[in-house]
mmCIF file of C-alpha atoms in Angstrom:
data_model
loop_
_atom_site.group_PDB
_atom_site.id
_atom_site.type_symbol
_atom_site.label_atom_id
_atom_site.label_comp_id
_atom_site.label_asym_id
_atom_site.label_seq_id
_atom_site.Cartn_x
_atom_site.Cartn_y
_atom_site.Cartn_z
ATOM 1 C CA UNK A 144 0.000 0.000 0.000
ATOM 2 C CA UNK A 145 1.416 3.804 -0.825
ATOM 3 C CA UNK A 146 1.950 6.275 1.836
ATOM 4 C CA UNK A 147 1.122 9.574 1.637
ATOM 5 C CA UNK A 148 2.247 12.323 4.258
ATOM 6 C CA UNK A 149 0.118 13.960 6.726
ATOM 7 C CA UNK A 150 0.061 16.764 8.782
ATOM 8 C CA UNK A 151 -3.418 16.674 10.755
ATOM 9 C CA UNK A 152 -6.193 14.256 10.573
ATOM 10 C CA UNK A 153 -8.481 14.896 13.371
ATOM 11 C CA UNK A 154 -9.868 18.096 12.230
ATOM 12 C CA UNK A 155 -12.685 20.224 13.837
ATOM 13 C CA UNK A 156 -16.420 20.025 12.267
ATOM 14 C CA UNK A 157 -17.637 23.414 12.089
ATOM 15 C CA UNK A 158 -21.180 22.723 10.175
ATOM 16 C CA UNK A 159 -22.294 19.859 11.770
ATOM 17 C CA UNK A 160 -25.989 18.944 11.935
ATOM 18 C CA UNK A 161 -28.995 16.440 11.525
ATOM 19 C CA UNK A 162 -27.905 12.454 11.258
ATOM 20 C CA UNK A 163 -24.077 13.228 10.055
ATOM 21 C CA UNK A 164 -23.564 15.587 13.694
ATOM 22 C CA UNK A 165 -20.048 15.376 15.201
ATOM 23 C CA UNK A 166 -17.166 17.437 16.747
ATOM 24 C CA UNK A 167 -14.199 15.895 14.441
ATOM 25 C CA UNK A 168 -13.728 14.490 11.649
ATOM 26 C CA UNK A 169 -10.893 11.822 11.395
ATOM 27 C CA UNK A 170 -10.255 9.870 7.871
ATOM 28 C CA UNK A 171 -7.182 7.637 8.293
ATOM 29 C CA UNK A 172 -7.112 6.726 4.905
ATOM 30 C CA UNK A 173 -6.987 8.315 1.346
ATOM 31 C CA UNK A 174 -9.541 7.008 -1.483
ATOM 32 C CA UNK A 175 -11.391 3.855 -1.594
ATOM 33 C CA UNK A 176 -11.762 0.478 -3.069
ATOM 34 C CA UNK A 177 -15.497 -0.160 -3.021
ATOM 35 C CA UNK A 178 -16.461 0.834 -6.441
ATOM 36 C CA UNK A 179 -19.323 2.317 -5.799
ATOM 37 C CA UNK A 180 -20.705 4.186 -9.025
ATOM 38 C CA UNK A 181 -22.681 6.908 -6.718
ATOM 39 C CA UNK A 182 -20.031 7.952 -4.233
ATOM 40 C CA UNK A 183 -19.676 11.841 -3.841
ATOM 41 C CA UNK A 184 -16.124 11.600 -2.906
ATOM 42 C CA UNK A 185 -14.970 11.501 -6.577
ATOM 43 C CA UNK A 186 -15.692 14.747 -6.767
ATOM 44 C CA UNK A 187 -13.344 17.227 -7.536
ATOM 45 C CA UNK A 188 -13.628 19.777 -4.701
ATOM 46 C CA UNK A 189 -12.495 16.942 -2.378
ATOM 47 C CA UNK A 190 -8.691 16.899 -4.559
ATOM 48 C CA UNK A 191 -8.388 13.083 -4.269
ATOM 49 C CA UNK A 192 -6.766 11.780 -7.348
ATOM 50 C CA UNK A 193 -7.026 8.088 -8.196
ATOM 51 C CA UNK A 194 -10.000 7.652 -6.035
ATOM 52 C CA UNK A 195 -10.061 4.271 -6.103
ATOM 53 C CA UNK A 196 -6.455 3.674 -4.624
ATOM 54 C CA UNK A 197 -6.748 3.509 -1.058
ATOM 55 C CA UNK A 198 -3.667 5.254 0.604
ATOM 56 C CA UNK A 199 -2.782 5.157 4.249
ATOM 57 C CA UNK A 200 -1.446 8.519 5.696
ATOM 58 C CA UNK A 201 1.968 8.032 7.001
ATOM 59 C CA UNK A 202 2.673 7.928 11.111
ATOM 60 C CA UNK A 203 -1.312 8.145 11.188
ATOM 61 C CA UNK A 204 -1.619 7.079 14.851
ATOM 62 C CA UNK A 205 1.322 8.761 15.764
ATOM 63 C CA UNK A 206 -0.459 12.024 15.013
ATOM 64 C CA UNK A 207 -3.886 11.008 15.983
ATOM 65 C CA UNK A 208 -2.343 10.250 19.361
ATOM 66 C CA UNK A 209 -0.663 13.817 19.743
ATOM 67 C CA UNK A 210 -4.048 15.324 18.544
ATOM 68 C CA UNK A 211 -6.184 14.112 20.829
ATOM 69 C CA UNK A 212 -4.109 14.268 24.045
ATOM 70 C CA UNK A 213 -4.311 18.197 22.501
ATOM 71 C CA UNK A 214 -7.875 18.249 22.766
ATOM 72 C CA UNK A 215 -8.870 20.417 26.119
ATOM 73 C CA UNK A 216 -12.739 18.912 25.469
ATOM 74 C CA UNK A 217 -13.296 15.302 24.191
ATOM 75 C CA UNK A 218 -16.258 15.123 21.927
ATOM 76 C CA UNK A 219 -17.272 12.895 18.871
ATOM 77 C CA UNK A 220 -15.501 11.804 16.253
ATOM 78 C CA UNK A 221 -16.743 10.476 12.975
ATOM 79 C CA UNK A 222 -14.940 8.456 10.543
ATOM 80 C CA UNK A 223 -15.594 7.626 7.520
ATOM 81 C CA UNK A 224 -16.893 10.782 5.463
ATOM 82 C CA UNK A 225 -14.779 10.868 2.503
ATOM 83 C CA UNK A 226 -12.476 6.706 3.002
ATOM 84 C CA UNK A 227 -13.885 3.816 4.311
ATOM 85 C CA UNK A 228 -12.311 3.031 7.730
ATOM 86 C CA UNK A 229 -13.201 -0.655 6.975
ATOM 87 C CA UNK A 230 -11.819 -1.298 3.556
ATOM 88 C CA UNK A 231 -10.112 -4.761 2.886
ATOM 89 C CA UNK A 232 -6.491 -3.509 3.941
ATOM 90 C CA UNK A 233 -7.538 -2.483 7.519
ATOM 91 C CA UNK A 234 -7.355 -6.191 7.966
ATOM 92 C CA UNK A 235 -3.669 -6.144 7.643
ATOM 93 C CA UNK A 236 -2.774 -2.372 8.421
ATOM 94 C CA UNK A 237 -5.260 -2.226 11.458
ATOM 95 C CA UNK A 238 -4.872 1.769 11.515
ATOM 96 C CA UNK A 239 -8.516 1.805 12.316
ATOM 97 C CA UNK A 240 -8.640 -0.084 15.304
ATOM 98 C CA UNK A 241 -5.374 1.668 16.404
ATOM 99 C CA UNK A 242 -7.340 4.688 16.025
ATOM 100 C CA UNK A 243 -10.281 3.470 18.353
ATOM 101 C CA UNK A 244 -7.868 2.429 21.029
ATOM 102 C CA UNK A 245 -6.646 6.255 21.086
ATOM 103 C CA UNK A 246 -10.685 7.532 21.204
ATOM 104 C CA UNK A 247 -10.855 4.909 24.479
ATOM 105 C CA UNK A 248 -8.160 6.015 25.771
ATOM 106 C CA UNK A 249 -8.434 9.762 25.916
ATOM 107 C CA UNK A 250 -12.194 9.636 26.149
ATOM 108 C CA UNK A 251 -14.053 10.179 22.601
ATOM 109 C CA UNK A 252 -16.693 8.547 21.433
ATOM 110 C CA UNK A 253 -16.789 7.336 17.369
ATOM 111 C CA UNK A 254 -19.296 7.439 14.983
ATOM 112 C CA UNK A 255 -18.275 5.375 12.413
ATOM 113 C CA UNK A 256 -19.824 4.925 8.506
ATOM 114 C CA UNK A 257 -19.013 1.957 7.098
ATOM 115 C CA UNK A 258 -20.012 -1.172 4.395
ATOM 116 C CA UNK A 259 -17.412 -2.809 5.630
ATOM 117 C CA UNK A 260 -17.949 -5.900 8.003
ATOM 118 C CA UNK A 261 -14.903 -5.752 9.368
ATOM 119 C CA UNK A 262 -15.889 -3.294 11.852
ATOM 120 C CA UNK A 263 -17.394 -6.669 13.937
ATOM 121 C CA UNK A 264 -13.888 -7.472 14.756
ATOM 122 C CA UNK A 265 -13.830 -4.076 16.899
ATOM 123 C CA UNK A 266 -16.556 -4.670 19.195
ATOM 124 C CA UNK A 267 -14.590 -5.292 21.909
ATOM 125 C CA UNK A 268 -13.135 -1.857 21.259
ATOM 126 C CA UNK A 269 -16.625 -0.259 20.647
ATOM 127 C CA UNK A 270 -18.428 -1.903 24.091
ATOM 128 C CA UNK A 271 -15.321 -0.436 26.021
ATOM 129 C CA UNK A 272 -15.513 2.877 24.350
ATOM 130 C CA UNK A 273 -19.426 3.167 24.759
ATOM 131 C CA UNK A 274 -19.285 2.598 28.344
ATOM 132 C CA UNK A 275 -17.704 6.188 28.862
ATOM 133 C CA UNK A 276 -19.110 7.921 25.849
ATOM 134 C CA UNK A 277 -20.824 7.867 22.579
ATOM 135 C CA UNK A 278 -20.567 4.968 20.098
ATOM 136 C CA UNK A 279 -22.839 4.299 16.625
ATOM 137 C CA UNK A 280 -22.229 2.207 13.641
ATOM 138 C CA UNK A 281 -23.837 3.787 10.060
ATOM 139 C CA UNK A 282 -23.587 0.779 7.695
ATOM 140 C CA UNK A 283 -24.618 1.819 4.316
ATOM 141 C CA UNK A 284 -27.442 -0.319 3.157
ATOM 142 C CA UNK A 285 -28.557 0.684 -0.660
ATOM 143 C CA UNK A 286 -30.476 -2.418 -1.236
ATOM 144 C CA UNK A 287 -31.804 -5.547 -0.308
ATOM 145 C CA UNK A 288 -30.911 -7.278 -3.206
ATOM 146 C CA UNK A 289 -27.627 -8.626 -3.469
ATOM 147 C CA UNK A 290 -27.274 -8.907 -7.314
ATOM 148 C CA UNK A 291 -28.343 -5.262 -7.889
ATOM 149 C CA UNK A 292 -25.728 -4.666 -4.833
ATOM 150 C CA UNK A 293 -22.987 -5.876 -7.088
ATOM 151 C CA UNK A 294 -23.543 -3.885 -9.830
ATOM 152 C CA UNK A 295 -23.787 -0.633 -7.744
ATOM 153 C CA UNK A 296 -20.916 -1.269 -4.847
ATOM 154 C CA UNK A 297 -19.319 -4.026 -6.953
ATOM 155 C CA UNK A 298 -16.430 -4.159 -4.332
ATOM 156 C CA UNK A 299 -18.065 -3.444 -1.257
ATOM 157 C CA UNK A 300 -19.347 -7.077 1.204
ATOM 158 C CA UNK A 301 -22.976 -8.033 -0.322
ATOM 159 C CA UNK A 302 -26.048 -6.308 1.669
ATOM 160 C CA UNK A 303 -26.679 -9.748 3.199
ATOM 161 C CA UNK A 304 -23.957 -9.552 5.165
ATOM 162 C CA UNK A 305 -24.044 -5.967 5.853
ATOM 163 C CA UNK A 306 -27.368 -7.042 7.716
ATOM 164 C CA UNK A 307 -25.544 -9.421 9.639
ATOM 165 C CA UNK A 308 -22.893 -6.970 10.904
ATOM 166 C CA UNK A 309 -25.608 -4.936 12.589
ATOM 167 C CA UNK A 310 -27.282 -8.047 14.218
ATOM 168 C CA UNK A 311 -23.985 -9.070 15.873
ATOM 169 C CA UNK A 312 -23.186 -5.304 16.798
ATOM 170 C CA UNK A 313 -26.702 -4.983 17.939
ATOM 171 C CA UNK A 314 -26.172 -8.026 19.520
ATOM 172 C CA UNK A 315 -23.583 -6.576 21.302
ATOM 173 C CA UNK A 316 -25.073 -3.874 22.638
ATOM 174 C CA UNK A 317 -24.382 -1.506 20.349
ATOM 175 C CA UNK A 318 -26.015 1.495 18.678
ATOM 176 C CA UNK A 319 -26.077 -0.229 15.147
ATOM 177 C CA UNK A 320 -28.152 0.820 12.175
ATOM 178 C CA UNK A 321 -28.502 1.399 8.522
ATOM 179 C CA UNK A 322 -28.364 4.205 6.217
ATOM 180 C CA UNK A 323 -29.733 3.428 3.133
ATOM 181 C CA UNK A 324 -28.412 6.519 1.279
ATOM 182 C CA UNK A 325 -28.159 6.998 -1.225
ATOM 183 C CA UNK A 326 -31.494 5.145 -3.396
ATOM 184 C CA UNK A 327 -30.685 5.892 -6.577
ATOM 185 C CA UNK A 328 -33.586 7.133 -8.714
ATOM 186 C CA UNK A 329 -35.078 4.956 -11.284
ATOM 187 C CA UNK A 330 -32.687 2.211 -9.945
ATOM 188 C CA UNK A 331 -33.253 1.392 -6.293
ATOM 189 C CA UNK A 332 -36.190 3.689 -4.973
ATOM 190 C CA UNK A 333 -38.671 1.552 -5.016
ATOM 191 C CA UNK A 334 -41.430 0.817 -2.488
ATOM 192 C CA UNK A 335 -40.557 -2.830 -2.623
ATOM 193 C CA UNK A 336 -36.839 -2.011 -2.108
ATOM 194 C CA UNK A 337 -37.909 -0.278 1.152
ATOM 195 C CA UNK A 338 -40.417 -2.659 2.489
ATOM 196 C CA UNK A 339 -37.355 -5.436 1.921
ATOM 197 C CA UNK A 340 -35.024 -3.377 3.433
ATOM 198 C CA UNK A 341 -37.152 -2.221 6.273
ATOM 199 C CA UNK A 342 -38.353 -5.938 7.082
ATOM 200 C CA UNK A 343 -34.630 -6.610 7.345
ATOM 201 C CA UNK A 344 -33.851 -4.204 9.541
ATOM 202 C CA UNK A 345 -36.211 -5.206 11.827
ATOM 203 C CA UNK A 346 -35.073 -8.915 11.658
ATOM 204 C CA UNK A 347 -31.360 -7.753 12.212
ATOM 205 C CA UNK A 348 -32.152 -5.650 14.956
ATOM 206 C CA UNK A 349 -31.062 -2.534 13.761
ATOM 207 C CA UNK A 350 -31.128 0.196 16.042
ATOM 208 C CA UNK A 351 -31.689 2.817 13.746
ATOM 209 C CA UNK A 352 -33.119 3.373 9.500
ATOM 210 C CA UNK A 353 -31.493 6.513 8.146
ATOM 211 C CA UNK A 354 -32.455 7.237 4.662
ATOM 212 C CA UNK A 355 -31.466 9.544 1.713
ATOM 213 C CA UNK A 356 -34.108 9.072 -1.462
ATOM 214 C CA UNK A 357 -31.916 10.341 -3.878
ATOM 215 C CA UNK A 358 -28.190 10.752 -5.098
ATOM 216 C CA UNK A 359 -25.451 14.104 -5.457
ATOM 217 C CA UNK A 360 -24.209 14.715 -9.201
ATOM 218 C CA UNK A 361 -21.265 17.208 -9.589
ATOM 219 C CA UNK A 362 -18.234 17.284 -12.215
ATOM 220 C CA UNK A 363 -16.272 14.132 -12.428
ATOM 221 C CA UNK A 364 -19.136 12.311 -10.065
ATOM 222 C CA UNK A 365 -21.449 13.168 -12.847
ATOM 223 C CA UNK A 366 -18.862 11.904 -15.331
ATOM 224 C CA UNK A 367 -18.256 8.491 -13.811
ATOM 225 C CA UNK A 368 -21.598 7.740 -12.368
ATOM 226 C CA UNK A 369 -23.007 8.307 -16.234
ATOM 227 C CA UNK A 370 -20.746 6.085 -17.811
ATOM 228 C CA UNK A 371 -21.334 3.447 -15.005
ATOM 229 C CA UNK A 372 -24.893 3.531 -16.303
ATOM 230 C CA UNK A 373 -23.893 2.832 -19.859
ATOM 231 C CA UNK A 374 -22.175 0.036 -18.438
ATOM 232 C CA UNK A 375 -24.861 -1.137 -16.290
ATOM 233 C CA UNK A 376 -28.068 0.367 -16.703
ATOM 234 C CA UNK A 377 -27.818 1.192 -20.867
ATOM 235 C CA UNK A 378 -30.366 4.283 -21.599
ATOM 236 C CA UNK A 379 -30.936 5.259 -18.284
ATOM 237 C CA UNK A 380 -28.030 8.303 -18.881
ATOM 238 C CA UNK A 381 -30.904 10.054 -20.962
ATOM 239 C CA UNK A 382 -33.532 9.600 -18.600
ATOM 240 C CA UNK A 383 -31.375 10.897 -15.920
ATOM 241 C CA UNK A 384 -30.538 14.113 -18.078
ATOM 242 C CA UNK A 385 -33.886 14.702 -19.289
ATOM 243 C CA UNK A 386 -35.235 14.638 -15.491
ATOM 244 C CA UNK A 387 -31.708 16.114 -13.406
ATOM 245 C CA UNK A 388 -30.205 18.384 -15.924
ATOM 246 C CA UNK A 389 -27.787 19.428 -13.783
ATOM 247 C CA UNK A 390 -28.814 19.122 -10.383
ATOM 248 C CA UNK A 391 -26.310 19.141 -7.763
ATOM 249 C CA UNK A 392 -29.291 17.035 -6.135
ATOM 250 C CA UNK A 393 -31.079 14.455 -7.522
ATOM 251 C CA UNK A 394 -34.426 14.181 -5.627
ATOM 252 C CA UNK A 395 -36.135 10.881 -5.620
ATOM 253 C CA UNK A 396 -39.696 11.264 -7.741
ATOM 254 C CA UNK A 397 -40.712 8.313 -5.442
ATOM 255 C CA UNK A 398 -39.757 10.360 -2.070
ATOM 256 C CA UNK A 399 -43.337 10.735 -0.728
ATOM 257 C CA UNK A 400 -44.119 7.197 -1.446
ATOM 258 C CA UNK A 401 -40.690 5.886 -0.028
ATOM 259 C CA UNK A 402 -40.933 8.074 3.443
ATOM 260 C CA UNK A 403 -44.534 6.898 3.939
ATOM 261 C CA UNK A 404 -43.690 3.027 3.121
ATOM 262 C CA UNK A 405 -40.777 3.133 5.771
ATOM 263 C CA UNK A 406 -43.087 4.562 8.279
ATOM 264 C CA UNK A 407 -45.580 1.877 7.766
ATOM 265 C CA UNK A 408 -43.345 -0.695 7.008
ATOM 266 C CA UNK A 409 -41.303 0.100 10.291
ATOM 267 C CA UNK A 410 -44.716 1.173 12.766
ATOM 268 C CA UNK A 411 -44.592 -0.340 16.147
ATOM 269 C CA UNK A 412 -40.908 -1.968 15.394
ATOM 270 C CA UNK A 413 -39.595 1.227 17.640
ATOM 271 C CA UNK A 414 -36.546 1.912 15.343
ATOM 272 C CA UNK A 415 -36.183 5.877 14.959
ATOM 273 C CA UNK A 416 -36.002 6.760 11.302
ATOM 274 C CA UNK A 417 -36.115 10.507 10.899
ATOM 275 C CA UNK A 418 -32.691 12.714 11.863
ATOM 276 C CA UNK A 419 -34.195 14.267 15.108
ATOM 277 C CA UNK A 420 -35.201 10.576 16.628
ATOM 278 C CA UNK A 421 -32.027 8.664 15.783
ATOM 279 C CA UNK A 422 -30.277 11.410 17.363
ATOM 280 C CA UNK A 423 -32.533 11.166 20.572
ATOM 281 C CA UNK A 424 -32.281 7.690 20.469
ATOM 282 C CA UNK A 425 -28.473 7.729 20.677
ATOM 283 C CA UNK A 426 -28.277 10.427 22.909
ATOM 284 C CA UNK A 427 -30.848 8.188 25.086
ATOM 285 C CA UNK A 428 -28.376 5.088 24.201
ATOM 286 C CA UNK A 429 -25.070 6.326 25.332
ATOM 287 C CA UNK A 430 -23.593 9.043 27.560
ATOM 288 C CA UNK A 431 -21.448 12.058 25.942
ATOM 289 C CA UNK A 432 -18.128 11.939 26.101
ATOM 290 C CA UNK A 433 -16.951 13.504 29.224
ATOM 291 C CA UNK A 434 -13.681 13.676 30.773
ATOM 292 C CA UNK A 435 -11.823 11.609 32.544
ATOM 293 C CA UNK A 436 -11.134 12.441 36.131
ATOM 294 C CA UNK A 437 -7.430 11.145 35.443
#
């Protein structure tokens, strides 16, 4: 794996709000390997070349360390954003769970977004963490089918087993849920897509249903997401042209529909879908990160 020099990586969030609300922001790694045609973090304001090369930032827990020891307030950190924490070389490199033994040990909590199922291996790490302050898992759930899953995150662990992640991190006692964001118009946001995906939730014990009826478009995004539909989804380019133009966001026409089949689909199952309620509900889950007496 390349190396790429760093000079801070635990940076402070100063727009934070709704279901993505933190106090840092921490990305160990540089581009990722998932594939996903949709991803907004090909675009070009965000200056990563080669997107899909993941890159590890050199001495990252060196300077992680030093940064939070820095800190005069611990608070909550989410990983993530732009590079999957949990992408296939974390299983070697283990940067991520070096990074979660710093947040126990100076007294942060995580919020981590992830496909990756590796982030089961951590809940040892996670339990510990969430007894002294705030811990919840985001797995990114676009679909409940896994062929459509491989043509859309080709390179990313099938849904299927993103479902079982959350049951065993639920089944840890963990604040575990899915985001399914983004459903892709005219490809994945369907009412059938979020009854399935709803009905697994439920039987997975997900803590939590975040979800995003629509996708972001901008300058090389737009580029490679249209020519993954030529690939993929031939003649769908026009449709999304003739409907988008060129929208930095791509409502849903199904939106209405979607919301109101979630709520029904999800009614007396108690799992907080809206931005307000999963917040509550992980506010009423764990305690903020305070600090430590010593």
């Amino acid at each position: 794996m390349d190396m790429i020099p760093a000079r801070q990586i635990v940076t402070r969030v100063s727009h934070s709000q709704g279901f993505y609300s933190s106090d840092y922001n921490m990305n160990i790694y540089r581009g990722c390997c998932h594939g996903c045609i949709y991803c907004d973090s090909r675009s070009s304001c965000y200056r990563i070349e080669n997107f899909d090369l993941v890159r590890a930032k050199e001495n990252a827990l060196g300077i992680i360390e030093r940064e939070l020891a820095s800190k005069k307030k611990p608070g909550l950190i989410c990983t993530g954003s732009m590079s999957d924490p949990y992408n296939p070389f974390e299983t070697q490199m283990e940067l991520t769970r070096g990074a979660l033994k710093l947040v126990e040990k100076y007294g942060f909590g995580i919020s981590i977004f992830t496909k990756g199922t590796l982030v089961t291996r951590d809940i040892d790490l996670l339990t510990r963490i969430a007894a002294q302050a705030t811990v919840s898992i985001r797995i990114t759930i676009t679909t409940a089918d896994d062929s459509l899953c491989s043509r859309i995150e080709p390179h990313s662990p099938p849904s299927s087993q993103r479902f079982e992640a959350i049951n065993e991190l639920s089944g840890a006692g963990l604040f575990a849920g899915l985001t399914a964001a983004p459903l892709l118009p005219f490809i994945n946001d369907s009412v059938e897509n979020v009854e399935a995906l709803a009905a697994l939730a439920i039987r997975h014990k997900a803590q939590f249903f975040h979800m995003m009826p629509g996708v972001t478009l901008r300058d090389e995004q737009r580029e490679y997401f249209y020519k993954m539909l030529d690939r993929h989804f031939p003649g769908l380019r026009g449709r999304y042209q003739e409907t988008f133009g060129q929208r930095y966001y791509c409502s849903s026409p199904n939106s209405r529909k979607l919301y109101s089949a979630l709520k029904k689909a999800l009614a007396g199952s108690g799992i907080p879908t809206g931005d307000d309620a999963i917040l509550a509900a992980q506010r009423d889950r764990n305690p903020p990160a305070q600090l430590s007496l010593f």
